[in-house]
mmCIF file of C-alpha atoms and ligand atoms in Angstrom:
data_model
loop_
_atom_site.group_PDB
_atom_site.id
_atom_site.type_symbol
_atom_site.label_atom_id
_atom_site.label_comp_id
_atom_site.label_asym_id
_atom_site.label_seq_id
_atom_site.Cartn_x
_atom_site.Cartn_y
_atom_site.Cartn_z
ATOM 1 C CA MET G 368 54.552 -101.848 -117.627
ATOM 2 C CA PRO G 369 54.399 -99.705 -114.354
ATOM 3 C CA LYS G 370 55.540 -96.058 -114.822
ATOM 4 C CA ALA G 371 57.952 -94.620 -112.055
ATOM 5 C CA ILE G 372 59.804 -91.281 -111.721
ATOM 6 C CA ARG G 373 63.595 -91.893 -111.236
ATOM 7 C CA PHE G 374 66.578 -89.583 -111.460
ATOM 8 C CA SER G 375 70.208 -90.551 -112.371
ATOM 9 C CA ARG G 376 71.892 -87.258 -111.318
ATOM 10 C CA THR G 377 71.173 -84.899 -108.551
ATOM 11 C CA GLY G 378 69.910 -81.493 -109.532
ATOM 12 C CA GLY G 379 67.007 -79.342 -110.038
ATOM 13 C CA PRO G 380 63.461 -80.699 -110.901
ATOM 14 C CA GLU G 381 64.425 -81.361 -114.509
ATOM 15 C CA VAL G 382 66.560 -84.406 -113.532
ATOM 16 C CA LEU G 383 63.175 -86.333 -112.752
ATOM 17 C CA GLU G 384 62.230 -88.626 -115.584
ATOM 18 C CA PHE G 385 59.165 -90.567 -115.816
ATOM 19 C CA LEU G 386 60.124 -94.101 -117.134
ATOM 20 C CA ASP G 387 58.701 -97.444 -117.709
ATOM 21 C CA MET G 388 59.579 -100.044 -115.142
ATOM 22 C CA ASP G 389 59.660 -103.959 -114.961
ATOM 23 C CA THR G 390 56.849 -104.994 -112.639
ATOM 24 C CA PRO G 391 59.056 -105.914 -109.583
ATOM 25 C CA GLU G 392 58.027 -108.744 -107.157
ATOM 26 C CA PRO G 393 58.249 -108.482 -103.381
ATOM 27 C CA GLY G 394 60.816 -110.336 -101.573
ATOM 28 C CA PRO G 395 60.396 -112.015 -98.184
ATOM 29 C CA GLY G 396 58.686 -109.584 -95.528
ATOM 30 C CA GLU G 397 57.671 -107.271 -98.656
ATOM 31 C CA ILE G 398 54.434 -106.188 -100.039
ATOM 32 C CA ARG G 399 53.910 -104.517 -103.260
ATOM 33 C CA VAL G 400 51.369 -101.827 -103.170
ATOM 34 C CA SER G 401 49.683 -100.438 -106.351
ATOM 35 C CA ASN G 402 49.663 -96.629 -105.502
ATOM 36 C CA ARG G 403 46.398 -94.697 -105.807
ATOM 37 C CA ALA G 404 48.078 -91.541 -104.203
ATOM 38 C CA ILE G 405 51.639 -90.265 -103.414
ATOM 39 C CA GLY G 406 52.374 -87.743 -100.869
ATOM 40 C CA LEU G 407 54.743 -84.915 -101.842
ATOM 41 C CA ASN G 408 57.284 -83.871 -99.127
ATOM 42 C CA TYR G 409 59.963 -81.241 -98.926
ATOM 43 C CA ILE G 410 62.521 -84.040 -98.010
ATOM 44 C CA GLU G 411 62.173 -85.389 -101.589
ATOM 45 C CA ILE G 412 63.737 -81.999 -102.800
ATOM 46 C CA TYR G 413 66.844 -82.635 -100.269
ATOM 47 C CA PHE G 414 67.334 -86.068 -102.068
ATOM 48 C CA ARG G 415 66.798 -84.859 -105.638
ATOM 49 C CA SER G 416 69.311 -81.843 -105.106
ATOM 50 C CA GLY G 417 71.825 -83.891 -103.285
ATOM 51 C CA VAL G 418 71.407 -81.857 -99.672
ATOM 52 C CA TYR G 419 70.775 -85.567 -98.394
ATOM 53 C CA PRO G 420 72.527 -88.499 -100.021
ATOM 54 C CA VAL G 421 70.766 -91.376 -102.009
ATOM 55 C CA PRO G 422 71.738 -95.110 -101.480
ATOM 56 C CA GLY G 423 72.778 -94.984 -105.113
ATOM 57 C CA LEU G 424 72.027 -93.547 -108.412
ATOM 58 C CA PRO G 425 69.765 -94.029 -110.466
ATOM 59 C CA SER G 426 67.189 -93.738 -107.790
ATOM 60 C CA GLY G 427 63.687 -93.593 -106.986
ATOM 61 C CA LEU G 428 61.980 -90.851 -104.996
ATOM 62 C CA GLY G 429 59.401 -90.555 -102.367
ATOM 63 C CA THR G 430 58.718 -92.346 -99.086
ATOM 64 C CA GLU G 431 54.855 -92.113 -98.747
ATOM 65 C CA GLY G 432 51.643 -93.315 -100.478
ATOM 66 C CA ALA G 433 48.581 -94.952 -99.976
ATOM 67 C CA GLY G 434 46.918 -97.776 -102.328
ATOM 68 C CA VAL G 435 45.964 -101.454 -102.603
ATOM 69 C CA VAL G 436 48.316 -104.424 -101.977
ATOM 70 C CA ASP G 437 48.658 -106.528 -105.112
ATOM 71 C CA ALA G 438 51.438 -108.711 -104.118
ATOM 72 C CA VAL G 439 52.628 -110.339 -101.015
ATOM 73 C CA GLY G 440 56.228 -111.693 -100.164
ATOM 74 C CA GLU G 441 57.182 -114.860 -98.247
ATOM 75 C CA GLY G 442 56.520 -114.769 -94.582
ATOM 76 C CA VAL G 443 54.380 -111.773 -94.555
ATOM 77 C CA THR G 444 51.609 -111.878 -91.941
ATOM 78 C CA GLY G 445 48.718 -109.034 -91.384
ATOM 79 C CA PHE G 446 48.539 -108.059 -95.044
ATOM 80 C CA ALA G 447 46.750 -109.842 -98.053
ATOM 81 C CA VAL G 448 46.118 -108.700 -101.708
ATOM 82 C CA GLY G 449 43.208 -106.280 -101.595
ATOM 83 C CA ASP G 450 44.168 -104.685 -98.431
ATOM 84 C CA ARG G 451 43.839 -101.024 -98.402
ATOM 85 C CA VAL G 452 47.167 -99.510 -96.830
ATOM 86 C CA ALA G 453 49.314 -96.366 -96.407
ATOM 87 C CA TYR G 454 53.177 -95.819 -95.761
ATOM 88 C CA ALA G 455 55.468 -93.161 -94.811
ATOM 89 C CA GLN G 456 58.811 -94.697 -94.255
ATOM 90 C CA ALA G 457 59.250 -96.843 -97.310
ATOM 91 C CA PRO G 458 62.641 -97.161 -99.225
ATOM 92 C CA LEU G 459 62.874 -94.507 -101.957
ATOM 93 C CA GLY G 460 60.604 -95.132 -104.884
ATOM 94 C CA SER G 461 57.073 -94.338 -103.920
ATOM 95 C CA TYR G 462 56.665 -91.807 -107.033
ATOM 96 C CA ALA G 463 55.568 -94.812 -108.874
ATOM 97 C CA GLU G 464 52.341 -96.833 -109.811
ATOM 98 C CA GLN G 465 53.662 -99.518 -107.916
ATOM 99 C CA HIS G 466 56.135 -99.730 -104.944
ATOM 100 C CA ILE G 467 57.531 -102.567 -103.072
ATOM 101 C CA LEU G 468 58.237 -102.056 -99.268
ATOM 102 C CA PRO G 469 59.017 -103.967 -96.060
ATOM 103 C CA ALA G 470 55.461 -104.952 -94.863
ATOM 104 C CA ASP G 471 56.111 -103.573 -91.439
ATOM 105 C CA LYS G 472 56.473 -99.906 -92.962
ATOM 106 C CA ALA G 473 52.892 -100.188 -93.969
ATOM 107 C CA ILE G 474 49.546 -99.696 -91.803
ATOM 108 C CA GLN G 475 46.037 -100.918 -92.606
ATOM 109 C CA LEU G 476 43.844 -97.975 -93.602
ATOM 110 C CA PRO G 477 40.594 -97.534 -91.758
ATOM 111 C CA GLU G 478 37.462 -97.223 -93.936
ATOM 112 C CA SER G 479 37.333 -93.521 -92.836
ATOM 113 C CA VAL G 480 40.458 -92.464 -94.422
ATOM 114 C CA ASP G 481 40.543 -92.353 -98.354
ATOM 115 C CA PHE G 482 43.670 -92.824 -100.284
ATOM 116 C CA GLU G 483 44.460 -89.209 -100.878
ATOM 117 C CA THR G 484 43.830 -88.161 -97.261
ATOM 118 C CA ALA G 485 46.320 -90.850 -96.165
ATOM 119 C CA ALA G 486 48.922 -89.878 -98.895
ATOM 120 C CA ALA G 487 48.596 -86.261 -97.788
ATOM 121 C CA THR G 488 48.657 -86.860 -93.870
ATOM 122 C CA MET G 489 50.755 -89.978 -93.103
ATOM 123 C CA LEU G 490 54.198 -88.401 -93.114
ATOM 124 C CA LYS G 491 53.233 -84.956 -92.165
ATOM 125 C CA GLY G 492 50.549 -86.064 -89.571
ATOM 126 C CA LEU G 493 53.225 -88.459 -87.815
ATOM 127 C CA THR G 494 55.574 -85.716 -88.072
ATOM 128 C CA VAL G 495 53.130 -83.286 -86.120
ATOM 129 C CA GLN G 496 52.335 -86.250 -83.832
ATOM 130 C CA TYR G 497 55.572 -86.575 -82.598
ATOM 131 C CA LEU G 498 56.607 -83.159 -82.506
ATOM 132 C CA LEU G 499 53.547 -81.816 -80.369
ATOM 133 C CA ARG G 500 53.067 -84.910 -78.353
ATOM 134 C CA GLN G 501 56.487 -86.411 -77.743
ATOM 135 C CA THR G 502 59.511 -84.250 -78.551
ATOM 136 C CA TYR G 503 57.805 -81.569 -76.413
ATOM 137 C CA PRO G 504 54.257 -82.480 -75.272
ATOM 138 C CA VAL G 505 52.508 -79.379 -75.686
ATOM 139 C CA LYS G 506 49.933 -78.607 -72.811
ATOM 140 C CA ALA G 507 46.515 -76.707 -73.172
ATOM 141 C CA GLY G 508 47.252 -72.804 -72.509
ATOM 142 C CA GLU G 509 50.836 -72.865 -73.626
ATOM 143 C CA THR G 510 51.962 -70.490 -76.587
ATOM 144 C CA ILE G 511 54.160 -71.925 -79.021
ATOM 145 C CA LEU G 512 55.960 -70.785 -82.263
ATOM 146 C CA PHE G 513 55.627 -72.930 -85.513
ATOM 147 C CA HIS G 514 57.213 -71.847 -88.676
ATOM 148 C CA ALA G 515 55.799 -72.223 -92.174
ATOM 149 C CA ALA G 516 52.405 -72.587 -90.527
ATOM 150 C CA ALA G 517 50.432 -72.495 -93.786
ATOM 151 C CA GLY G 518 52.602 -75.502 -95.344
ATOM 152 C CA GLY G 519 52.116 -79.082 -95.381
ATOM 153 C CA VAL G 520 53.169 -79.834 -91.996
ATOM 154 C CA GLY G 521 52.321 -76.545 -90.931
ATOM 155 C CA LEU G 522 48.487 -76.688 -91.395
ATOM 156 C CA ILE G 523 48.316 -80.063 -89.649
ATOM 157 C CA ALA G 524 50.034 -78.604 -86.605
ATOM 158 C CA CYS G 525 47.955 -75.193 -86.585
ATOM 159 C CA GLN G 526 44.992 -77.974 -86.333
ATOM 160 C CA TRP G 527 46.529 -80.416 -83.629
ATOM 161 C CA ALA G 528 47.858 -77.481 -81.671
ATOM 162 C CA LYS G 529 44.133 -76.137 -81.396
ATOM 163 C CA ALA G 530 42.757 -79.511 -80.494
ATOM 164 C CA LEU G 531 45.188 -79.473 -77.411
ATOM 165 C CA GLY G 532 44.019 -75.963 -76.452
ATOM 166 C CA ALA G 533 47.549 -74.555 -77.224
ATOM 167 C CA LYS G 534 47.965 -71.121 -78.655
ATOM 168 C CA LEU G 535 50.066 -71.586 -81.845
ATOM 169 C CA ILE G 536 51.956 -68.647 -83.308
ATOM 170 C CA GLY G 537 52.766 -69.479 -87.018
ATOM 171 C CA THR G 538 55.164 -67.848 -89.222
ATOM 172 C CA VAL G 539 53.971 -67.245 -92.791
ATOM 173 C CA SER G 540 55.266 -65.158 -95.822
ATOM 174 C CA GLY G 541 52.052 -63.447 -96.655
ATOM 175 C CA PRO G 542 48.478 -62.392 -95.940
ATOM 176 C CA GLU G 543 46.921 -65.286 -97.600
ATOM 177 C CA LYS G 544 48.939 -67.851 -96.160
ATOM 178 C CA ALA G 545 48.252 -65.959 -92.702
ATOM 179 C CA ARG G 546 44.455 -66.315 -93.297
ATOM 180 C CA LEU G 547 44.907 -70.086 -93.970
ATOM 181 C CA ALA G 548 46.847 -70.550 -90.907
ATOM 182 C CA MET G 549 44.213 -68.897 -88.855
ATOM 183 C CA ASP G 550 41.519 -70.652 -90.434
ATOM 184 C CA HIS G 551 43.250 -73.701 -89.094
ATOM 185 C CA GLY G 552 43.417 -73.090 -85.656
ATOM 186 C CA ALA G 553 46.546 -70.777 -85.296
ATOM 187 C CA TRP G 554 46.146 -68.168 -82.610
ATOM 188 C CA ALA G 555 48.218 -65.602 -84.230
ATOM 189 C CA THR G 556 50.506 -65.297 -87.272
ATOM 190 C CA ILE G 557 53.793 -63.342 -88.378
ATOM 191 C CA ASN G 558 54.366 -62.458 -91.687
ATOM 192 C CA TYR G 559 58.063 -62.743 -91.587
ATOM 193 C CA LYS G 560 58.569 -60.750 -94.851
ATOM 194 C CA GLU G 561 57.091 -57.491 -93.084
ATOM 195 C CA GLU G 562 57.318 -58.025 -89.292
ATOM 196 C CA ASP G 563 60.187 -58.596 -86.825
ATOM 197 C CA ILE G 564 59.864 -62.347 -85.800
ATOM 198 C CA VAL G 565 61.404 -61.810 -82.416
ATOM 199 C CA GLU G 566 59.504 -58.612 -81.404
ATOM 200 C CA ARG G 567 56.134 -59.789 -82.388
ATOM 201 C CA VAL G 568 56.592 -62.868 -80.231
ATOM 202 C CA ARG G 569 57.584 -60.631 -77.374
ATOM 203 C CA GLU G 570 54.311 -58.346 -77.796
ATOM 204 C CA LEU G 571 52.130 -61.547 -78.552
ATOM 205 C CA THR G 572 53.424 -63.190 -75.164
ATOM 206 C CA GLY G 573 53.518 -60.016 -73.136
ATOM 207 C CA GLY G 574 57.401 -60.578 -72.931
ATOM 208 C CA ASP G 575 57.226 -64.109 -71.702
ATOM 209 C CA MET G 576 58.455 -65.530 -75.009
ATOM 210 C CA VAL G 577 57.802 -69.165 -75.825
ATOM 211 C CA PRO G 578 58.826 -72.665 -74.246
ATOM 212 C CA VAL G 579 59.383 -74.234 -77.578
ATOM 213 C CA VAL G 580 60.035 -73.378 -81.182
ATOM 214 C CA TYR G 581 59.422 -75.845 -84.003
ATOM 215 C CA ASP G 582 61.657 -74.901 -86.769
ATOM 216 C CA SER G 583 61.820 -76.427 -90.194
ATOM 217 C CA ILE G 584 63.494 -73.372 -92.056
ATOM 218 C CA GLY G 585 66.883 -74.096 -90.888
ATOM 219 C CA LYS G 586 69.706 -71.835 -91.712
ATOM 220 C CA ASP G 587 68.015 -68.554 -92.166
ATOM 221 C CA THR G 588 65.965 -68.666 -88.823
ATOM 222 C CA TRP G 589 68.354 -70.594 -86.405
ATOM 223 C CA GLU G 590 69.306 -67.474 -84.128
ATOM 224 C CA THR G 591 65.881 -65.848 -84.607
ATOM 225 C CA SER G 592 63.964 -68.950 -83.130
ATOM 226 C CA LEU G 593 66.702 -69.376 -80.494
ATOM 227 C CA ASP G 594 65.900 -65.447 -79.499
ATOM 228 C CA CYS G 595 61.974 -66.445 -79.185
ATOM 229 C CA LEU G 596 62.653 -69.043 -76.510
ATOM 230 C CA GLN G 597 62.076 -68.499 -72.683
ATOM 231 C CA LYS G 598 64.947 -69.380 -70.618
ATOM 232 C CA ARG G 599 65.583 -73.277 -70.623
ATOM 233 C CA GLY G 600 63.243 -73.195 -73.660
ATOM 234 C CA LEU G 601 63.599 -75.980 -76.355
ATOM 235 C CA MET G 602 64.322 -75.281 -80.020
ATOM 236 C CA VAL G 603 62.916 -78.217 -82.221
ATOM 237 C CA SER G 604 65.117 -77.994 -85.367
ATOM 238 C CA PHE G 605 63.252 -80.420 -87.734
ATOM 239 C CA GLY G 606 63.906 -79.243 -91.311
ATOM 240 C CA ASN G 607 66.387 -77.296 -93.845
ATOM 241 C CA THR G 608 64.067 -75.556 -95.875
ATOM 242 C CA THR G 609 66.806 -72.704 -96.376
ATOM 243 C CA GLY G 610 69.713 -75.140 -95.840
ATOM 244 C CA PRO G 611 71.015 -77.063 -92.995
ATOM 245 C CA VAL G 612 72.307 -75.375 -89.618
ATOM 246 C CA SER G 613 75.796 -76.053 -89.295
ATOM 247 C CA GLY G 614 79.015 -74.693 -87.619
ATOM 248 C CA VAL G 615 77.171 -73.999 -84.285
ATOM 249 C CA ASN G 616 79.379 -72.944 -81.406
ATOM 250 C CA ILE G 617 77.211 -74.477 -78.600
ATOM 251 C CA GLY G 618 78.144 -71.838 -76.138
ATOM 252 C CA ILE G 619 75.301 -69.865 -77.940
ATOM 253 C CA LEU G 620 72.660 -72.137 -75.939
ATOM 254 C CA ASN G 621 74.158 -70.648 -72.821
ATOM 255 C CA GLN G 622 74.024 -66.971 -73.860
ATOM 256 C CA LYS G 623 70.762 -67.186 -74.723
ATOM 257 C CA GLY G 624 69.501 -68.546 -71.738
ATOM 258 C CA SER G 625 70.512 -72.212 -70.961
ATOM 259 C CA LEU G 626 68.493 -73.464 -74.035
ATOM 260 C CA TYR G 627 68.176 -76.892 -75.129
ATOM 261 C CA VAL G 628 68.037 -78.033 -78.898
ATOM 262 C CA THR G 629 67.090 -81.215 -80.785
ATOM 263 C CA ARG G 630 67.071 -82.408 -84.239
ATOM 264 C CA PRO G 631 64.557 -85.109 -84.467
ATOM 265 C CA SER G 632 63.250 -87.194 -87.342
ATOM 266 C CA LEU G 633 60.087 -89.133 -87.872
ATOM 267 C CA ALA G 634 62.558 -92.348 -88.099
ATOM 268 C CA GLY G 635 63.774 -91.611 -84.742
ATOM 269 C CA TYR G 636 60.149 -91.634 -83.081
ATOM 270 C CA ALA G 637 58.466 -94.382 -85.379
ATOM 271 C CA ASP G 638 61.451 -96.803 -84.748
ATOM 272 C CA THR G 639 59.579 -99.749 -83.658
ATOM 273 C CA ARG G 640 56.284 -101.350 -85.049
ATOM 274 C CA PRO G 641 54.420 -100.700 -81.634
ATOM 275 C CA ARG G 642 55.415 -97.011 -81.584
ATOM 276 C CA PHE G 643 54.618 -96.704 -85.349
ATOM 277 C CA GLU G 644 50.891 -98.130 -84.891
ATOM 278 C CA ALA G 645 50.434 -96.054 -81.735
ATOM 279 C CA MET G 646 51.478 -92.792 -83.668
ATOM 280 C CA CYS G 647 49.171 -94.077 -86.562
ATOM 281 C CA GLY G 648 46.309 -94.795 -84.279
ATOM 282 C CA GLU G 649 46.437 -91.303 -82.788
ATOM 283 C CA LEU G 650 46.650 -89.724 -86.410
ATOM 284 C CA PHE G 651 43.599 -91.757 -87.511
ATOM 285 C CA GLU G 652 41.638 -90.697 -84.617
ATOM 286 C CA MET G 653 42.329 -87.081 -85.101
ATOM 287 C CA LEU G 654 41.342 -87.669 -88.743
ATOM 288 C CA ALA G 655 38.029 -89.674 -87.637
ATOM 289 C CA SER G 656 37.175 -87.001 -85.101
ATOM 290 C CA GLY G 657 37.531 -84.130 -87.684
ATOM 291 C CA ASP G 658 40.035 -82.346 -85.461
ATOM 292 C CA ILE G 659 42.167 -82.536 -88.430
ATOM 293 C CA LYS G 660 41.302 -82.429 -92.039
ATOM 294 C CA ALA G 661 43.698 -83.071 -94.778
ATOM 295 C CA ASP G 662 44.372 -79.939 -96.854
ATOM 296 C CA ILE G 663 45.090 -81.204 -100.372
ATOM 297 C CA ASN G 664 45.468 -77.734 -102.048
ATOM 298 C CA GLN G 665 47.404 -79.180 -105.093
ATOM 299 C CA ARG G 666 47.462 -82.305 -107.065
ATOM 300 C CA PHE G 667 49.655 -83.355 -109.747
ATOM 301 C CA SER G 668 49.743 -86.256 -112.190
ATOM 302 C CA LEU G 669 52.743 -88.449 -111.283
ATOM 303 C CA ALA G 670 54.052 -87.648 -114.651
ATOM 304 C CA ASP G 671 54.371 -83.919 -113.627
ATOM 305 C CA ALA G 672 56.431 -84.566 -110.200
ATOM 306 C CA ALA G 673 58.998 -82.228 -111.393
ATOM 307 C CA ARG G 674 56.341 -79.266 -111.729
ATOM 308 C CA ALA G 675 55.162 -80.244 -108.479
ATOM 309 C CA HIS G 676 58.620 -80.004 -107.025
ATOM 310 C CA GLU G 677 58.962 -76.349 -108.660
ATOM 311 C CA SER G 678 55.722 -75.437 -106.794
ATOM 312 C CA LEU G 679 56.874 -76.850 -103.390
ATOM 313 C CA ALA G 680 60.471 -75.370 -103.579
ATOM 314 C CA SER G 681 59.329 -71.905 -104.497
ATOM 315 C CA GLY G 682 56.878 -71.603 -101.580
ATOM 316 C CA GLN G 683 53.912 -71.389 -103.920
ATOM 317 C CA THR G 684 51.971 -74.393 -102.300
ATOM 318 C CA THR G 685 49.719 -74.399 -99.208
ATOM 319 C CA GLY G 686 48.685 -77.377 -97.018
ATOM 320 C CA SER G 687 49.565 -80.813 -98.713
ATOM 321 C CA THR G 688 50.309 -81.811 -102.212
ATOM 322 C CA VAL G 689 49.625 -85.279 -103.941
ATOM 323 C CA LEU G 690 50.779 -86.812 -107.011
ATOM 324 C CA LEU G 691 48.336 -89.130 -108.751
ATOM 325 C CA PRO G 692 49.311 -92.152 -110.759
HETATM 326 N N1 LIG O 2175 62.268 -84.048 -89.400
HETATM 327 C C1 LIG O 2175 61.312 -84.547 -89.747
HETATM 328 O O1 LIG O 2175 60.766 -85.676 -89.289
HETATM 329 C C2 LIG O 2175 60.256 -83.924 -90.860
HETATM 330 C C3 LIG O 2175 59.096 -84.519 -91.291
HETATM 331 C C4 LIG O 2175 58.537 -83.861 -92.424
HETATM 332 C C5 LIG O 2175 58.804 -82.651 -92.666
HETATM 333 N N2 LIG O 2175 59.962 -82.184 -92.305
HETATM 334 C C6 LIG O 2175 60.382 -80.837 -92.632
HETATM 335 O O2 LIG O 2175 59.251 -79.891 -92.515
HETATM 336 C C7 LIG O 2175 59.412 -78.801 -93.488
HETATM 337 C C8 LIG O 2175 58.009 -78.682 -94.070
HETATM 338 O O3 LIG O 2175 57.780 -79.845 -94.943
HETATM 339 P P1 LIG O 2175 56.459 -79.708 -96.035
HETATM 340 O O4 LIG O 2175 56.741 -81.017 -96.830
HETATM 341 O O5 LIG O 2175 55.252 -79.687 -95.059
HETATM 342 O O6 LIG O 2175 56.723 -78.408 -96.658
HETATM 343 P P2 LIG O 2175 55.858 -77.043 -96.777
HETATM 344 O O7 LIG O 2175 55.871 -76.525 -95.288
HETATM 345 O O8 LIG O 2175 54.562 -77.196 -97.377
HETATM 346 O O9 LIG O 2175 56.796 -76.237 -97.575
HETATM 347 C C9 LIG O 2175 57.569 -75.329 -97.230
HETATM 348 C C10 LIG O 2175 57.379 -74.125 -96.667
HETATM 349 O O10 LIG O 2175 58.486 -73.270 -96.354
HETATM 350 C C11 LIG O 2175 58.492 -71.952 -96.321
HETATM 351 N N3 LIG O 2175 59.779 -71.297 -96.648
HETATM 352 C C12 LIG O 2175 60.465 -70.554 -95.955
HETATM 353 N N4 LIG O 2175 61.387 -70.006 -96.369
HETATM 354 C C13 LIG O 2175 61.363 -70.871 -97.791
HETATM 355 C C14 LIG O 2175 62.419 -70.648 -98.806
HETATM 356 N N5 LIG O 2175 63.404 -69.787 -98.731
HETATM 357 N N6 LIG O 2175 62.149 -71.527 -99.879
HETATM 358 C C15 LIG O 2175 61.030 -72.232 -100.008
HETATM 359 N N7 LIG O 2175 59.966 -72.402 -98.801
HETATM 360 C C16 LIG O 2175 60.220 -71.505 -97.781
HETATM 361 C C17 LIG O 2175 57.391 -71.687 -97.245
HETATM 362 O O11 LIG O 2175 56.121 -71.167 -96.523
HETATM 363 P P3 LIG O 2175 55.976 -69.441 -96.506
HETATM 364 O O12 LIG O 2175 55.776 -68.987 -97.776
HETATM 365 O O13 LIG O 2175 55.101 -69.035 -95.478
HETATM 366 O O14 LIG O 2175 57.409 -69.123 -96.056
HETATM 367 C C18 LIG O 2175 56.857 -73.104 -97.997
HETATM 368 O O15 LIG O 2175 55.577 -73.101 -98.040
HETATM 369 C C19 LIG O 2175 60.537 -79.314 -94.386
HETATM 370 O O16 LIG O 2175 61.828 -78.439 -94.041
HETATM 371 C C20 LIG O 2175 60.797 -80.681 -94.087
HETATM 372 O O17 LIG O 2175 61.844 -81.045 -94.719
HETATM 373 C C21 LIG O 2175 60.819 -82.576 -91.124
#
């Protein structure tokens, strides 16, 4: 019987159980993937803890993985048993040896991309693609602020920003993470435990501040991030690591300089098959050219998903983490 992580109540990592499951069969338009590697993402902490609702309990967890197609449902075109594929927006349940998903959420993997790299970079890399290339198309020479620069999304952003010729200022919690971000192409880092983020951005930009802030920290950095922006700058609030931003009086955007704010998600950008394929194509090119390397700095067995969650939630991880079935 294939194994999977399930949870029947929301809460801490201890709610995650490693259980035997029936072998599921794909329905019309679906494929079944035998996972070889599964990506770990912060969003799964929101689902597990109840910050984001799940469709029902008990529930599976995880939307990202890479593996081999081992069954194909009726009407599926473009995928056959034996194909190497990856996916990042599947229904919850990728923390499993096998996962069923709509075929249009999967992409054929180029030979050059191995399963672990795919699982480590699909969701995070596609996120960086839309953040730096679509939400605010970053131009060569621009200085940008990116929080959690040594994290999974963060290290990919450092590399992608450098490839674009931009100067990424990354926030980090300590010197080791600062070194890591710099090694991956950050132009400067700010250790937010010891330094004032706004003052450092002012110094680093010669008083100009930045045209865009990419903020996944949420509640704790909302106002700080707004204060780092130039007039008419864009605040991209794309995560809730310290809790969601709520109760905002939009007058603050006027007071702080006629600012713009957006709260984007991958689902809102990879919302059609052509857009999804174009974004994957760009990501795979960045991987093939070596501009972006997957930094898989933590590997856990699938059975150890709870321990993986503890590490990610406590800020102990750097780069990407994969679960191995
Ligand atoms: N909207 C979207 O489309 C989208 C897609 C993917 C990810 N995201 C968001 O992007 C963020 C990064 O995701 P990820 O999976 O790559 O995680 P990650 O960045 O690897 O891990 C989170 C990092 O946040 C920092 N952090 C700051 N305050 C923290 C706190 N109180 N507790 C724990 N960590 C704290 C830590 O780095 P330091 O130690 O340096 O502070 C930590 O390593 C998450 O908020 C996620 O939800 C959004």
